[in-house]
Coordinates of C-alpha atoms in Angstrom, one line a residue:
X217 CA -27.5 -8.3 -9.2
X218 CA -28.5 -5.4 -7.6
X219 CA -27.8 -4.7 -3.8
X220 CA -30.7 -2.2 -3.3
X221 CA -32.3 -4.2 -0.7
X222 CA -29.2 -4.6 1.4
X223 CA -29.0 -1.8 4.2
X224 CA -26.0 -0.9 6.2
X225 CA -26.8 0.0 9.9
X226 CA -24.5 1.7 12.1
X227 CA -25.3 1.5 15.8
X228 CA -24.3 4.6 17.8
X229 CA -21.4 5.9 15.5
X230 CA -19.3 8.2 17.7
X231 CA -17.3 9.9 14.7
X232 CA -18.7 11.4 11.8
X233 CA -15.5 11.0 9.8
X234 CA -16.1 7.2 10.2
X235 CA -19.5 7.6 9.0
X236 CA -18.1 9.4 6.0
X237 CA -15.7 6.4 5.4
X238 CA -18.5 3.9 5.5
X239 CA -20.4 6.1 2.9
X240 CA -17.3 6.0 0.7
X241 CA -17.1 2.3 0.9
X242 CA -20.7 1.8 0.3
X243 CA -20.4 3.9 -3.0
X244 CA -17.4 1.8 -4.0
X245 CA -19.2 -1.5 -3.7
X246 CA -22.7 -0.6 -5.0
X247 CA -24.5 -0.1 -1.6
X248 CA -26.8 2.7 -1.4
X249 CA -28.9 2.5 1.8
X250 CA -27.5 3.6 5.2
X251 CA -29.3 3.7 8.5
X252 CA -27.9 5.6 11.5
X253 CA -29.1 4.6 15.1
X254 CA -28.4 7.3 17.8
X255 CA -25.5 8.8 15.9
X256 CA -23.2 11.1 18.3
X257 CA -23.2 13.6 15.3
X258 CA -24.9 14.1 12.1
X259 CA -24.0 16.6 9.3
X260 CA -24.8 15.4 5.6
X261 CA -22.8 18.2 4.3
X262 CA -19.7 17.2 6.2
X263 CA -20.3 13.5 5.3
X264 CA -20.3 14.7 1.6
X265 CA -16.9 16.6 2.2
X266 CA -15.4 13.4 3.6
X267 CA -16.8 11.1 1.0
X268 CA -16.7 12.8 -2.5
X269 CA -19.3 12.0 -5.2
X270 CA -21.7 10.3 -2.6
X271 CA -24.5 12.8 -2.7
X272 CA -27.2 10.3 -3.4
X273 CA -26.2 8.0 -0.6
X274 CA -25.7 11.0 1.9
X275 CA -29.1 12.5 1.0
X276 CA -30.8 9.1 1.5
X277 CA -29.4 8.4 5.0
X278 CA -32.2 7.4 7.6
X279 CA -32.0 8.0 11.2
X280 CA -33.5 6.0 14.0
X281 CA -33.9 6.4 17.7
X282 CA -33.5 2.8 18.4
X283 CA -32.0 -0.3 16.9
X284 CA -35.4 -2.1 17.1
X285 CA -37.0 0.5 14.9
X286 CA -34.1 0.5 12.3
X287 CA -34.3 -3.4 12.1
X288 CA -38.2 -3.6 12.2
X289 CA -38.6 -4.3 8.5
X290 CA -35.6 -6.5 7.9
X291 CA -36.0 -10.2 7.3
X292 CA -32.4 -10.9 8.0
X293 CA -29.7 -9.2 9.9
X294 CA -26.1 -10.1 10.0
X295 CA -24.1 -8.4 12.9
X296 CA -20.3 -7.6 13.1
X297 CA -18.2 -8.4 16.1
X298 CA -14.4 -8.2 16.7
X299 CA -14.4 -11.6 18.4
X300 CA -16.5 -14.7 18.5
X301 CA -19.1 -14.5 21.2
X302 CA -20.6 -17.2 23.2
X303 CA -23.8 -17.4 21.4
X304 CA -25.7 -20.0 19.4
X305 CA -25.7 -18.0 16.3
X306 CA -23.6 -18.9 13.3
X307 CA -20.2 -17.2 13.1
X308 CA -18.9 -16.4 9.7
X309 CA -15.8 -15.1 8.0
X310 CA -16.2 -12.1 5.5
X311 CA -15.4 -14.8 2.8
X312 CA -18.2 -16.8 3.9
X313 CA -20.5 -13.9 4.7
X314 CA -20.6 -12.3 1.2
X315 CA -22.3 -15.3 -0.5
X316 CA -24.5 -15.9 2.5
X317 CA -25.9 -12.4 2.7
X318 CA -26.1 -12.3 -1.2
X319 CA -28.2 -15.5 -1.1
X320 CA -30.7 -14.3 1.2
X321 CA -31.0 -10.9 -0.3
X322 CA -31.4 -12.3 -3.9
X323 CA -34.2 -14.7 -2.6
X324 CA -36.0 -12.1 -0.6
X325 CA -35.7 -8.8 -3.0
X326 CA -38.7 -7.1 -1.3
X327 CA -37.4 -7.5 2.1
X328 CA -34.3 -5.4 3.5
X329 CA -31.4 -7.4 4.5
X330 CA -29.3 -5.7 7.1
X331 CA -25.5 -5.5 7.6
X332 CA -24.9 -4.2 11.2
X333 CA -21.9 -2.6 12.6
X334 CA -21.4 -1.4 16.2
X335 CA -19.8 1.8 17.9
X336 CA -16.3 2.2 17.3
X337 CA -15.2 1.6 20.9
X338 CA -17.5 -1.1 22.1
X339 CA -18.9 -2.9 19.1
X340 CA -22.3 -4.3 19.6
X341 CA -23.9 -4.9 22.9
X342 CA -25.3 -8.2 23.8
X343 CA -28.9 -6.8 23.5
X344 CA -27.9 -5.9 19.9
X345 CA -26.5 -9.4 19.1
X346 CA -29.9 -10.8 20.3
X347 CA -31.3 -9.1 17.2
X348 CA -28.9 -10.9 14.7
X349 CA -29.5 -14.0 12.8
X350 CA -25.8 -14.6 12.3
X351 CA -22.4 -12.8 13.2
X352 CA -19.3 -12.1 11.0
X353 CA -15.8 -11.7 12.5
X354 CA -12.8 -10.2 10.3
X355 CA -9.8 -12.5 11.3
X356 CA -7.0 -10.4 12.3
X357 CA -3.5 -10.6 14.0
X358 CA -4.4 -11.0 17.7
X359 CA -1.5 -8.7 18.6
X360 CA -3.4 -5.8 16.9
X361 CA -6.8 -7.0 16.1
X362 CA -8.8 -3.7 16.3
X363 CA -10.2 -2.4 13.0
X364 CA -11.4 1.1 12.1
X365 CA -15.3 1.0 11.3
X366 CA -14.7 1.9 7.7
X367 CA -12.0 -0.8 7.4
X368 CA -14.4 -3.5 8.7
X369 CA -17.1 -2.2 6.4
X370 CA -14.5 -2.2 3.5
X371 CA -13.6 -5.9 3.9
X372 CA -17.2 -7.0 4.2
X373 CA -18.4 -4.9 1.4
X374 CA -15.7 -6.1 -0.7
X375 CA -16.7 -9.8 -0.2
X376 CA -20.2 -9.2 -0.8
X377 CA -19.5 -7.4 -4.1
X378 CA -17.2 -10.4 -5.1
X379 CA -20.1 -12.9 -4.6
X380 CA -22.2 -10.7 -6.7
X381 CA -19.7 -10.2 -9.5
X382 CA -17.6 -13.2 -10.4
X383 CA -14.3 -12.7 -12.1
X384 CA -14.2 -12.1 -15.8
X385 CA -11.3 -14.4 -16.2
X386 CA -10.8 -17.9 -14.8
X387 CA -8.9 -18.5 -11.9
X388 CA -5.1 -19.2 -12.6
X389 CA -3.7 -22.1 -10.4
X390 CA -0.2 -21.3 -9.7
X391 CA 2.5 -23.7 -10.4
X392 CA 4.4 -25.4 -7.6
X393 CA 6.9 -22.9 -6.1
X394 CA 10.5 -23.7 -6.7
X395 CA 13.2 -22.6 -4.2
X396 CA 15.2 -19.7 -5.5
X397 CA 18.5 -18.6 -4.4
X398 CA 19.2 -15.0 -3.4
X399 CA 19.9 -13.0 -6.6
X400 CA 23.6 -11.9 -7.0
X401 CA 24.6 -8.4 -5.7
X402 CA 25.6 -6.0 -8.2
X403 CA 29.2 -6.1 -7.2
X404 CA 29.3 -9.8 -7.7
X405 CA 27.9 -10.1 -11.2
X406 CA 31.2 -9.6 -13.0
X407 CA 32.9 -12.5 -11.2
X408 CA 29.6 -14.6 -11.2
X409 CA 29.5 -14.3 -15.1
X410 CA 33.3 -15.1 -15.6
X411 CA 32.9 -18.2 -13.4
X412 CA 29.9 -19.3 -15.3
X413 CA 31.7 -18.8 -18.7
X414 CA 34.7 -20.6 -17.7
X415 CA 32.5 -23.5 -16.5
X416 CA 30.7 -23.7 -19.6
X417 CA 33.9 -23.5 -21.9
X418 CA 35.0 -26.8 -20.4
X419 CA 31.9 -28.6 -22.2
X420 CA 32.8 -28.8 -25.9
X421 CA 29.2 -29.6 -26.8
X422 CA 28.2 -26.2 -25.3
X423 CA 28.3 -23.0 -27.4
X424 CA 31.8 -21.8 -27.6
X425 CA 33.1 -18.2 -26.8
X426 CA 32.5 -16.9 -30.2
X427 CA 29.0 -18.3 -30.5
X428 CA 28.2 -16.7 -27.1
X429 CA 29.6 -13.4 -28.0
X430 CA 27.6 -13.4 -31.1
X431 CA 24.4 -14.3 -29.2
X432 CA 25.1 -11.4 -26.5
X433 CA 26.0 -9.0 -29.1
X434 CA 22.6 -9.6 -30.7
X435 CA 21.0 -9.4 -27.4
X436 CA 22.5 -6.0 -26.5
X437 CA 21.3 -4.6 -29.8
X438 CA 17.9 -5.9 -29.3
X439 CA 17.8 -4.2 -25.8
X440 CA 19.0 -0.8 -27.1
X441 CA 16.3 -1.0 -29.8
X442 CA 13.6 -2.0 -27.3
X443 CA 14.6 0.8 -24.8
X444 CA 16.3 3.5 -26.6
X445 CA 16.0 6.1 -23.8
X446 CA 17.4 3.7 -21.0
X447 CA 20.3 5.0 -19.0
X448 CA 23.8 3.3 -19.5
X449 CA 23.5 1.8 -15.9
X450 CA 20.2 0.4 -16.3
X451 CA 21.2 -1.1 -19.7
X452 CA 24.2 -2.7 -18.1
X453 CA 22.4 -4.1 -15.4
X454 CA 19.7 -5.7 -17.6
X455 CA 22.4 -7.1 -19.7
X456 CA 24.2 -8.7 -16.9
X457 CA 21.0 -10.3 -15.7
X458 CA 20.2 -11.7 -19.0
X459 CA 23.5 -12.9 -19.7
X460 CA 23.5 -14.7 -16.2
X461 CA 20.1 -16.4 -17.2
X462 CA 21.4 -17.4 -20.7
X463 CA 24.7 -18.8 -19.3
X464 CA 22.6 -20.8 -16.6
X465 CA 20.6 -22.2 -19.3
X466 CA 23.9 -23.4 -21.0
X467 CA 22.7 -23.4 -24.7
X468 CA 24.2 -25.6 -27.2
X469 CA 26.0 -24.2 -30.3
X470 CA 23.0 -24.5 -32.6
X471 CA 20.7 -23.0 -29.8
X472 CA 22.8 -19.9 -29.2
X473 CA 22.8 -19.3 -32.9
X474 CA 18.9 -19.6 -33.0
X475 CA 18.6 -17.2 -30.2
X476 CA 21.0 -14.7 -31.8
X477 CA 18.8 -14.8 -34.9
X478 CA 15.8 -14.5 -32.8
X479 CA 17.4 -11.3 -31.0
X480 CA 18.2 -9.9 -34.7
X481 CA 14.7 -10.4 -35.9
X482 CA 13.1 -8.7 -32.9
X483 CA 15.5 -5.7 -33.5
X484 CA 14.8 -5.3 -37.0
X485 CA 11.0 -5.5 -36.2
X486 CA 11.3 -2.6 -33.5
X487 CA 13.8 -0.4 -35.1
X488 CA 12.4 2.5 -37.3
X489 CA 12.8 1.9 -41.0
X490 CA 15.3 4.6 -41.5
X491 CA 17.4 3.4 -39.0
X492 CA 17.7 -0.4 -40.1
X493 CA 21.0 -1.5 -41.4

């Protein structure tokens, strides 16, 4: 879906750096039409210097002396506001606004659809809001709710892009979170391992010392084959963490032997042929 009939309108932008930031955002998310209403400064060469590789967008920027003229040919106007206003217009979140804007633009491809942003310090005045069909507000932490103009444009442009470009892969539903204890500190690892090994040794059905050492030796060889350039410290730490995981799993004798054979098989597969023994 092309976004060519969606126009971004900046009302009285005060800083050309912010205009350049919006141009960069537009380039990132497939928007190409920008209209400036009473800009405090305008320099297309500087805009291109701020937003690299956006020459086509910068060259096509339109300027208007009034907001009414900038929106005259637009069939739908979505205005942005930092807070909910006491109007009868529908208030949307960016997540809602993306599909909302996309639906109107796609069903009215010959009519421009406007995404309107206000000036950096005061936003949109009431008379500008009167020209909007709906409003969108980016939810933020109330202790620091102000967003830069380009930041606000980025959030909404991303949601619009997402509405027109569904993900290639199906959504993965995460498993129920399980409470995890804090990981052991490096200095505590040796004593933790000794305590786990001592506890496991009390259960005759679990792998005994020789079975575990065979399994750990195979694990060490596999790690060195997989990461031949790793430092001794990194290797020691990785080995300690994996030993702890295996000890917590408490493998039985046949399971530990199976793991040892698996580690040996992986080692043989990753080692160069001339180094295999």
